[in-house]
XYZ file of N, CA, C and O in Angstrom:
700
model
N 120.065 5.770 89.992
C 119.360 5.799 91.244
C 120.387 5.934 92.364
O 121.415 5.292 92.348
N 120.081 6.745 93.323
C 121.031 6.952 94.415
C 121.059 5.724 95.318
O 120.127 4.923 95.348
N 122.139 5.631 96.062
C 122.322 4.469 96.918
C 121.305 4.461 98.064
O 120.881 3.416 98.516
N 120.899 5.643 98.504
C 119.906 5.678 99.577
C 118.558 5.190 99.086
O 117.782 4.640 99.846
N 118.262 5.380 97.811
C 116.994 4.896 97.269
C 117.013 3.371 97.156
O 115.971 2.731 97.256
N 118.193 2.775 96.967
C 118.287 1.331 96.867
C 118.254 0.646 98.226
O 117.861 -0.503 98.337
N 118.689 1.373 99.267
C 118.691 0.784 100.603
C 117.264 0.588 101.073
O 116.392 1.412 100.837
N 117.078 -0.482 101.724
C 115.756 -0.766 102.249
C 115.667 -0.211 103.665
O 116.525 -0.469 104.507
N 114.657 0.536 103.915
C 114.433 1.117 105.228
C 114.072 -0.012 106.194
O 113.310 -0.908 105.860
N 114.615 0.034 107.405
C 114.347 -1.044 108.357
C 112.884 -1.068 108.785
O 112.398 -2.055 109.303
N 112.172 0.033 108.558
C 110.762 0.076 108.930
C 109.847 -0.384 107.801
O 108.652 -0.511 107.988
N 110.423 -0.639 106.612
C 109.606 -1.149 105.510
C 109.240 -2.598 105.812
O 110.072 -3.395 106.208
N 107.991 -2.892 105.611
C 107.515 -4.245 105.824
C 106.772 -4.675 104.582
O 106.224 -3.853 103.863
N 106.727 -5.978 104.343
C 106.003 -6.422 103.155
C 104.505 -6.131 103.239
O 103.826 -6.107 102.242
N 103.983 -5.876 104.450
C 102.564 -5.626 104.623
C 102.301 -4.199 105.095
O 101.527 -3.976 105.990
N 102.982 -3.223 104.532
C 102.798 -1.878 105.072
C 101.451 -1.281 104.695
O 100.971 -0.390 105.345
N 100.815 -1.769 103.639
C 99.494 -1.290 103.239
C 98.437 -2.324 103.615
O 98.002 -3.102 102.786
N 98.067 -2.364 104.864
C 97.043 -3.292 105.311
C 95.697 -2.565 105.349
O 95.628 -1.408 105.754
N 94.611 -3.232 104.939
C 93.306 -2.573 104.935
C 92.868 -2.200 106.340
O 92.953 -3.005 107.266
N 92.424 -0.990 106.484
C 92.014 -0.438 107.777
C 90.567 -0.852 108.062
O 89.705 -0.778 107.196
N 90.298 -1.265 109.292
C 88.948 -1.624 109.707
C 88.214 -0.411 110.254
O 88.753 0.691 110.324
N 86.979 -0.621 110.658
C 86.138 0.475 111.157
C 86.640 1.046 112.475
O 86.496 2.227 112.735
N 87.232 0.209 113.314
C 87.684 0.669 114.629
C 89.187 0.927 114.665
O 89.763 1.039 115.737
N 89.833 0.988 113.515
C 91.260 1.307 113.468
C 92.170 0.104 113.409
O 93.385 0.250 113.338
N 91.622 -1.099 113.449
C 92.439 -2.303 113.366
C 92.739 -2.654 111.916
O 92.558 -1.852 111.008
N 93.200 -3.870 111.700
C 93.539 -4.355 110.372
C 92.498 -5.404 109.971
O 92.177 -6.293 110.757
N 91.979 -5.299 108.751
C 91.022 -6.284 108.266
C 91.758 -7.426 107.582
O 92.567 -7.202 106.687
N 91.460 -8.642 108.042
C 92.060 -9.840 107.468
C 90.976 -10.857 107.159
O 89.906 -10.852 107.763
N 91.298 -11.747 106.261
C 90.419 -12.851 105.908
C 91.056 -14.116 106.458
O 92.213 -14.416 106.149
N 90.327 -14.849 107.291
C 90.887 -16.046 107.918
C 90.971 -17.197 106.931
O 90.005 -17.519 106.245
N 92.140 -17.805 106.863
C 92.369 -18.969 106.007
C 92.039 -20.241 106.786
O 91.560 -21.215 106.231
N 92.297 -20.228 108.091
C 92.010 -21.361 108.974
C 91.178 -20.866 110.142
O 91.151 -19.669 110.437
N 90.548 -21.787 110.855
C 89.845 -21.424 112.080
C 90.874 -20.992 113.120
O 91.899 -21.646 113.290
N 90.592 -19.882 113.798
C 91.461 -19.401 114.866
C 90.590 -19.272 116.107
O 89.612 -18.517 116.110
N 90.949 -20.042 117.140
C 90.151 -20.048 118.354
C 90.068 -18.650 118.954
O 91.046 -17.908 118.981
N 88.909 -18.294 119.420
C 88.601 -16.998 120.032
C 88.664 -15.842 119.041
O 88.690 -14.690 119.436
N 88.734 -16.132 117.739
C 88.779 -15.057 116.746
C 87.723 -15.266 115.678
O 86.904 -14.381 115.431
N 87.718 -16.425 115.033
C 86.726 -16.657 113.996
C 86.979 -17.938 113.235
O 87.943 -18.652 113.475
N 86.074 -18.191 112.300
C 86.154 -19.403 111.497
C 86.722 -19.083 110.121
O 86.766 -17.944 109.696
N 87.132 -20.121 109.439
C 87.711 -20.018 108.106
C 86.746 -19.279 107.174
O 85.559 -19.546 107.144
N 87.284 -18.302 106.422
C 86.480 -17.550 105.467
C 85.846 -16.294 106.030
O 85.252 -15.516 105.293
N 85.980 -16.061 107.337
C 85.390 -14.869 107.945
C 86.331 -13.681 107.814
O 87.547 -13.821 107.810
N 85.723 -12.509 107.721
C 86.463 -11.257 107.702
C 86.550 -10.772 109.141
O 85.523 -10.618 109.815
N 87.764 -10.581 109.649
C 87.950 -10.171 111.038
C 88.791 -8.900 111.095
O 89.523 -8.581 110.158
N 88.664 -8.207 112.201
C 89.476 -7.019 112.432
C 90.307 -7.240 113.684
O 89.774 -7.560 114.742
N 91.632 -7.125 113.532
C 92.557 -7.357 114.642
C 93.558 -6.211 114.724
O 93.653 -5.397 113.812
N 94.306 -6.185 115.789
C 95.356 -5.173 115.920
C 96.499 -5.481 114.963
O 96.762 -6.631 114.629
N 97.182 -4.444 114.563
C 98.248 -4.559 113.571
C 99.354 -5.531 114.014
O 99.829 -6.352 113.228
N 99.759 -5.466 115.257
C 100.820 -6.340 115.755
C 100.421 -7.809 115.711
O 101.222 -8.671 115.368
N 99.175 -8.113 116.079
C 98.687 -9.495 116.042
C 98.680 -10.004 114.608
O 99.042 -11.148 114.343
N 98.292 -9.135 113.681
C 98.272 -9.519 112.264
C 99.690 -9.760 111.751
O 99.970 -10.785 111.128
N 100.594 -8.819 112.013
C 101.946 -8.893 111.456
C 102.822 -9.944 112.127
O 103.688 -10.540 111.489
N 102.618 -10.146 113.423
C 103.513 -11.039 114.160
C 102.999 -12.464 114.304
O 103.778 -13.363 114.612
N 101.700 -12.681 114.109
C 101.182 -14.031 114.311
C 100.343 -14.530 113.138
O 100.681 -15.526 112.514
N 99.245 -13.866 112.836
C 98.300 -14.412 111.854
C 98.888 -14.539 110.451
O 98.755 -15.580 109.815
N 99.530 -13.492 109.965
C 100.078 -13.540 108.601
C 101.292 -14.478 108.495
O 101.322 -15.315 107.597
N 102.283 -14.399 109.392
C 103.433 -15.312 109.265
C 103.072 -16.792 109.444
O 103.676 -17.658 108.829
N 102.067 -17.089 110.293
C 101.668 -18.474 110.523
C 100.777 -19.000 109.399
O 100.426 -20.177 109.389
N 100.370 -18.139 108.488
C 99.512 -18.561 107.387
C 98.078 -18.796 107.810
O 97.340 -19.524 107.154
N 97.659 -18.181 108.913
C 96.295 -18.357 109.408
C 95.320 -17.382 108.769
O 94.112 -17.599 108.792
N 95.846 -16.287 108.220
C 94.996 -15.264 107.611
C 95.724 -14.647 106.432
O 96.933 -14.827 106.262
N 94.969 -13.915 105.630
C 95.535 -13.201 104.501
C 94.903 -11.813 104.446
O 93.881 -11.564 105.087
N 95.509 -10.940 103.678
C 94.981 -9.592 103.543
C 93.627 -9.668 102.851
O 93.447 -10.399 101.872
N 92.673 -8.915 103.349
C 91.301 -8.971 102.837
C 91.166 -8.141 101.564
O 90.741 -6.999 101.594
N 91.533 -8.725 100.439
C 91.367 -8.047 99.155
C 90.086 -8.555 98.493
O 89.532 -9.587 98.883
N 89.630 -7.834 97.485
C 88.431 -8.261 96.758
C 88.645 -9.628 96.111
O 87.744 -10.456 96.071
N 89.851 -9.856 95.600
C 90.173 -11.141 94.973
C 90.021 -12.295 95.970
O 89.414 -13.322 95.664
N 90.579 -12.127 97.171
C 90.498 -13.178 98.180
C 89.050 -13.412 98.608
O 88.635 -14.549 98.833
N 88.275 -12.342 98.708
C 86.863 -12.495 99.073
C 86.112 -13.283 98.005
O 85.293 -14.147 98.315
N 86.387 -12.988 96.738
C 85.733 -13.726 95.647
C 86.135 -15.206 95.676
O 85.295 -16.086 95.450
N 87.413 -15.478 95.936
C 87.877 -16.868 95.995
C 87.190 -17.634 97.129
O 86.805 -18.791 96.972
N 87.042 -16.989 98.278
C 86.365 -17.631 99.407
C 84.909 -17.916 99.047
O 84.387 -18.993 99.322
N 84.229 -16.949 98.445
C 82.840 -17.155 98.048
C 82.721 -18.309 97.053
O 81.813 -19.115 97.127
N 83.667 -18.370 96.132
C 83.660 -19.414 95.110
C 83.839 -20.807 95.726
O 83.211 -21.766 95.305
N 84.672 -20.896 96.746
C 85.003 -22.187 97.347
C 84.332 -22.417 98.698
O 84.682 -23.351 99.402
N 83.359 -21.584 99.050
C 82.727 -21.672 100.374
C 82.110 -23.054 100.628
O 82.268 -23.624 101.704
N 81.429 -23.621 99.656
C 80.791 -24.930 99.840
C 81.841 -26.026 100.043
O 81.691 -26.886 100.907
N 82.916 -25.968 99.282
C 83.996 -26.942 99.434
C 84.630 -26.817 100.822
O 84.897 -27.816 101.487
N 84.845 -25.583 101.277
C 85.413 -25.353 102.604
C 84.471 -25.876 103.693
O 84.916 -26.442 104.695
N 83.173 -25.684 103.487
C 82.194 -26.152 104.468
C 82.237 -27.676 104.566
O 82.201 -28.245 105.664
N 82.352 -28.362 103.428
C 82.420 -29.818 103.439
C 83.699 -30.323 104.112
O 83.677 -31.308 104.850
N 84.812 -29.645 103.855
C 86.076 -30.013 104.505
C 85.957 -29.839 106.016
O 86.386 -30.696 106.796
N 85.341 -28.743 106.449
C 85.164 -28.489 107.881
C 84.246 -29.535 108.507
O 84.476 -29.982 109.630
N 83.200 -29.944 107.802
C 82.310 -30.991 108.319
C 83.041 -32.315 108.488
O 82.819 -33.031 109.473
N 83.935 -32.637 107.559
C 84.737 -33.859 107.682
C 85.670 -33.788 108.894
O 85.834 -34.767 109.621
N 86.269 -32.622 109.092
C 87.151 -32.446 110.253
C 86.354 -32.601 111.545
O 86.804 -33.246 112.493
N 85.147 -32.005 111.586
C 84.310 -32.118 112.774
C 83.919 -33.569 113.034
O 83.901 -34.011 114.182
N 83.620 -34.304 111.973
C 83.258 -35.717 112.119
C 84.426 -36.496 112.712
O 84.253 -37.332 113.599
N 85.645 -36.208 112.243
C 86.837 -36.880 112.771
C 87.059 -36.520 114.243
O 87.395 -37.389 115.062
N 86.863 -35.245 114.593
C 87.027 -34.830 115.993
C 85.976 -35.480 116.888
O 86.268 -35.880 118.012
N 84.746 -35.608 116.397
C 83.692 -36.245 117.197
C 83.990 -37.735 117.407
O 83.742 -38.276 118.478
N 84.528 -38.375 116.385
C 84.910 -39.784 116.526
C 86.026 -39.927 117.557
O 86.002 -40.848 118.393
N 86.992 -39.010 117.513
C 88.069 -39.045 118.503
C 87.528 -38.765 119.899
O 87.959 -39.382 120.873
N 86.558 -37.867 120.020
C 85.951 -37.569 121.315
C 85.235 -38.802 121.872
O 85.339 -39.099 123.069
N 84.528 -39.534 121.009
C 83.859 -40.760 121.456
C 84.878 -41.782 121.943
O 84.661 -42.455 122.958
N 85.992 -41.888 121.233
C 87.054 -42.818 121.630
C 87.648 -42.413 122.981
O 87.903 -43.266 123.838
N 87.865 -41.122 123.185
C 88.437 -40.644 124.448
C 87.467 -40.888 125.605
O 87.879 -41.279 126.700
N 86.175 -40.675 125.365
C 85.202 -40.856 126.447
C 85.071 -42.310 126.870
O 84.648 -42.594 127.983
N 85.449 -43.242 126.007
C 85.430 -44.661 126.361
C 86.632 -45.031 127.223
O 86.635 -46.077 127.864
N 87.660 -44.189 127.212
C 88.908 -44.493 127.921
C 88.807 -44.107 129.393
O 88.055 -43.214 129.779
N 89.597 -44.770 130.179
C 89.806 -44.428 131.576
C 91.289 -44.672 131.830
O 91.784 -45.768 131.578
N 91.989 -43.651 132.300
C 93.421 -43.822 132.510
C 93.736 -43.814 134.006
O 93.013 -43.213 134.804
N 94.802 -44.498 134.340
C 95.257 -44.574 135.725
C 96.662 -43.992 135.797
O 97.538 -44.378 135.027
N 96.842 -43.072 136.741
C 98.146 -42.446 136.939
C 98.584 -42.708 138.376
O 97.842 -42.407 139.319
N 99.768 -43.287 138.508
C 100.312 -43.549 139.840
C 101.092 -42.336 140.320
O 101.831 -41.721 139.547
N 100.912 -42.009 141.610
C 101.616 -40.862 142.181
C 101.937 -41.151 143.648
O 101.225 -41.908 144.312
N 102.998 -40.532 144.133
C 103.370 -40.667 145.542
C 102.421 -39.820 146.387
O 102.200 -38.641 146.098
N 101.861 -40.439 147.431
C 100.906 -39.737 148.284
C 101.154 -40.093 149.742
O 101.720 -41.141 150.061
N 100.680 -39.233 150.650
C 100.788 -39.525 152.078
C 99.568 -40.355 152.512
O 98.722 -40.714 151.691
N 99.465 -40.627 153.817
C 98.390 -41.483 154.326
C 97.008 -40.868 154.158
O 96.014 -41.575 154.062
N 96.913 -39.544 154.131
C 95.614 -38.881 153.971
C 95.181 -38.792 152.500
O 94.091 -38.325 152.198
N 96.033 -39.192 151.577
C 95.683 -39.166 150.159
C 96.142 -37.921 149.429
O 95.807 -37.726 148.263
N 96.908 -37.059 150.091
C 97.440 -35.861 149.436
C 98.730 -36.234 148.698
O 99.598 -36.905 149.255
N 98.834 -35.786 147.469
C 100.015 -36.104 146.672
C 101.197 -35.244 147.111
O 101.028 -34.096 147.518
N 102.397 -35.820 147.012
C 103.604 -35.051 147.299
C 103.874 -34.036 146.187
O 104.422 -32.985 146.428
N 103.493 -34.351 145.021
C 103.592 -33.430 143.890
C 102.192 -33.156 143.392
O 101.267 -32.965 144.171
N 102.024 -33.169 142.095
C 100.694 -33.028 141.514
C 100.678 -33.724 140.157
O 101.715 -34.028 139.584
N 99.500 -33.965 139.671
C 99.315 -34.558 138.349
C 98.790 -33.451 137.450
O 97.794 -32.799 137.768
N 99.492 -33.230 136.345
C 99.093 -32.163 135.427
C 98.812 -32.706 134.036
O 98.744 -33.926 133.805
N 98.673 -31.796 133.106
C 98.342 -32.143 131.719
C 99.410 -33.046 131.094
O 99.084 -33.943 130.317
N 100.669 -32.826 131.452
C 101.760 -33.616 130.884
C 101.588 -35.105 131.191
O 101.728 -35.955 130.303
N 101.273 -35.432 132.437
C 101.109 -36.829 132.825
C 99.888 -37.451 132.137
O 99.903 -38.617 131.737
N 98.821 -36.665 131.977
C 97.608 -37.166 131.322
C 97.882 -37.446 129.846
O 97.477 -38.483 129.316
N 98.592 -36.546 129.183
C 98.932 -36.736 127.766
C 99.812 -37.965 127.596
O 99.607 -38.760 126.671
N 100.783 -38.167 128.496
C 101.658 -39.346 128.418
C 100.863 -40.635 128.608
O 101.099 -41.627 127.913
N 99.916 -40.639 129.549
C 99.107 -41.841 129.792
C 98.211 -42.144 128.588
O 98.022 -43.304 128.223
N 97.672 -41.111 127.957
C 96.853 -41.322 126.754
C 97.703 -41.816 125.587
O 97.246 -42.636 124.785
N 98.937 -41.336 125.500
C 99.832 -41.759 124.423
C 100.119 -43.261 124.520
O 100.229 -43.940 123.509
N 100.210 -43.780 125.748
C 100.431 -45.219 125.939
C 99.231 -46.027 125.461
O 99.361 -47.194 125.117
N 98.047 -45.394 125.424
C 96.845 -46.079 124.940
C 96.579 -45.783 123.466
O 95.534 -46.125 122.942
N 97.520 -45.102 122.811
C 97.408 -44.878 121.377
C 96.673 -43.612 120.981
O 96.313 -43.446 119.818
N 96.433 -42.709 121.923
C 95.746 -41.451 121.612
C 96.742 -40.318 121.806
O 97.279 -40.137 122.889
N 96.973 -39.559 120.747
C 97.938 -38.469 120.805
C 97.210 -37.138 120.914
O 96.366 -36.812 120.082
N 97.554 -36.376 121.934
C 96.990 -35.042 122.159
C 98.114 -34.074 122.499
O 99.199 -34.478 122.903
N 97.820 -32.797 122.368
C 98.740 -31.759 122.831
C 98.350 -31.389 124.264
O 97.189 -31.535 124.662
N 99.312 -30.897 125.018
C 99.041 -30.566 126.416
C 97.990 -29.471 126.560
O 97.226 -29.473 127.517
N 97.946 -28.540 125.606
C 96.976 -27.452 125.738
C 95.543 -27.904 125.444
O 94.600 -27.160 125.681
N 95.362 -29.130 124.975
C 94.023 -29.654 124.756
C 93.420 -30.212 126.039
O 92.217 -30.410 126.118
N 94.249 -30.468 127.049
C 93.770 -30.964 128.336
C 93.414 -29.747 129.183
O 94.267 -28.914 129.484
N 92.151 -29.640 129.557
C 91.667 -28.480 130.311
C 91.421 -28.871 131.765
O 90.390 -29.430 132.107
N 92.397 -28.580 132.604
C 92.290 -28.858 134.033
C 91.857 -27.602 134.763
O 92.256 -26.490 134.404
N 91.043 -27.763 135.814
C 90.681 -26.628 136.660
C 91.888 -26.193 137.487
O 91.996 -25.055 137.891
N 92.781 -27.106 137.709
C 94.014 -26.881 138.456
C 94.715 -28.216 138.528
O 94.156 -29.245 138.128
N 95.940 -28.266 139.019
C 96.624 -29.550 139.111
C 95.892 -30.489 140.076
O 95.281 -30.043 141.046
N 95.944 -31.779 139.788
C 95.297 -32.776 140.636
C 96.250 -33.088 141.783
O 97.348 -33.574 141.559
N 95.807 -32.805 143.030
C 96.711 -32.915 144.176
C 96.292 -33.960 145.189
O 96.885 -34.053 146.246
N 95.243 -34.725 144.883
C 94.794 -35.771 145.800
C 94.489 -37.039 145.020
O 94.249 -37.002 143.823
N 94.485 -38.166 145.739
C 94.106 -39.431 145.132
C 92.611 -39.404 144.843
O 91.847 -38.742 145.534
N 92.201 -40.101 143.796
C 90.775 -40.187 143.514
C 90.482 -40.239 142.035
O 91.370 -40.366 141.191
N 89.180 -40.132 141.722
C 88.701 -40.161 140.350
C 88.349 -38.733 139.928
O 87.645 -38.019 140.643
N 88.846 -38.334 138.776
C 88.595 -37.004 138.253
C 88.020 -37.115 136.844
O 88.353 -38.045 136.105
N 87.176 -36.178 136.478
C 86.703 -36.054 135.104
C 87.377 -34.829 134.513
O 87.202 -33.717 135.009
N 88.160 -35.056 133.466
C 88.960 -33.996 132.856
C 88.394 -33.689 131.474
O 88.092 -34.599 130.703
N 88.249 -32.405 131.158
C 87.779 -31.981 129.837
C 88.938 -32.020 128.848
O 90.028 -31.526 129.128
N 88.687 -32.609 127.686
C 89.648 -32.628 126.591
C 89.052 -31.777 125.474
O 87.978 -32.077 124.964
N 89.734 -30.709 125.110
C 89.253 -29.756 124.105
C 89.871 -30.122 122.755
O 91.057 -29.933 122.543
N 89.043 -30.634 121.847
C 89.536 -31.059 120.545
C 89.325 -30.006 119.465
O 90.116 -29.875 118.539
N 88.233 -29.276 119.575
C 87.838 -28.282 118.572
C 86.939 -27.296 119.295
O 86.433 -27.593 120.378
N 86.703 -26.134 118.703
C 85.858 -25.150 119.376
C 84.447 -25.685 119.611
O 83.761 -25.238 120.519
N 84.017 -26.674 118.830
C 82.689 -27.257 118.990
C 82.707 -28.656 119.598
O 81.651 -29.233 119.808
N 83.871 -29.223 119.850
C 83.954 -30.618 120.306
C 84.835 -30.714 121.554
O 86.004 -30.330 121.531
N 84.237 -31.227 122.638
C 84.979 -31.518 123.858
C 84.629 -32.931 124.306
O 83.549 -33.436 123.992
N 85.528 -33.555 125.024
C 85.301 -34.902 125.537
C 85.630 -34.926 127.027
O 86.436 -34.123 127.507
N 84.984 -35.828 127.751
C 85.273 -36.018 129.171
C 86.088 -37.292 129.320
O 85.710 -38.354 128.818
N 87.203 -37.191 130.014
C 88.096 -38.325 130.247
C 88.122 -38.625 131.733
O 88.253 -37.713 132.556
N 87.996 -39.905 132.078
C 88.084 -40.307 133.481
C 89.541 -40.600 133.816
O 90.194 -41.396 133.151
N 90.021 -39.937 134.869
C 91.413 -40.080 135.299
C 91.419 -40.567 136.744
O 90.869 -39.909 137.636
N 92.012 -41.717 136.955
C 92.197 -42.265 138.297
C 93.598 -41.908 138.766
O 94.565 -42.232 138.098
N 93.702 -41.270 139.890
C 94.998 -41.004 140.511
C 95.104 -41.955 141.693
O 94.298 -41.879 142.643
N 96.063 -42.881 141.628
C 96.206 -43.930 142.642
C 97.605 -43.841 143.241
O 98.530 -43.312 142.625
N 97.769 -44.391 144.451
C 99.119 -44.391 145.051
C 100.033 -45.348 144.297
O 99.575 -46.319 143.684
N 101.323 -45.073 144.345
C 102.279 -45.939 143.656
C 102.226 -47.347 144.271
O 101.848 -47.522 145.424
N 102.611 -48.342 143.502
C 102.476 -49.754 143.898
C 103.280 -50.088 145.153
O 102.916 -50.988 145.890
N 104.359 -49.379 145.441
C 105.218 -49.682 146.577
C 104.616 -49.264 147.905
O 105.110 -49.628 148.963
N 103.538 -48.493 147.892
C 102.974 -47.998 149.164
C 101.976 -48.934 149.756
O 101.242 -49.619 149.164
């Protein structure tokens, strides 16, 4: 065999034969739920770059072969039960969050305007002190909190589960 035949072309990829969808995208089978795309076990069509650079390397999807489709059908009930358990856990966490009320101290002027702002980072830190761990992207703010007062903040736990958290922004104790 010639040496050029042994060399691997830089454009060769392990997924060069991806199934083509109806609109020219790539057909994949979702292994996990992907927000704004689909649920576990669904057949989706995405752009090639999204498939190659995110979904396949992260293990969120697999190539939609007949074998994978049969495996999903075979285990669909088990997957549904696992998803129901996850939803139950998220709903329990949402109930726990809705019972909480957190207080965040911030520097403010006499009119109640903050010198800075309160964002998702401060809310996540305050919840962590109460034993609830969240990621910053789960806190859905309309914008940074820039005044003293009581705010209701949405906490996004799952595509089907959200919780409302009461956040008090108060002046620092020295004022």
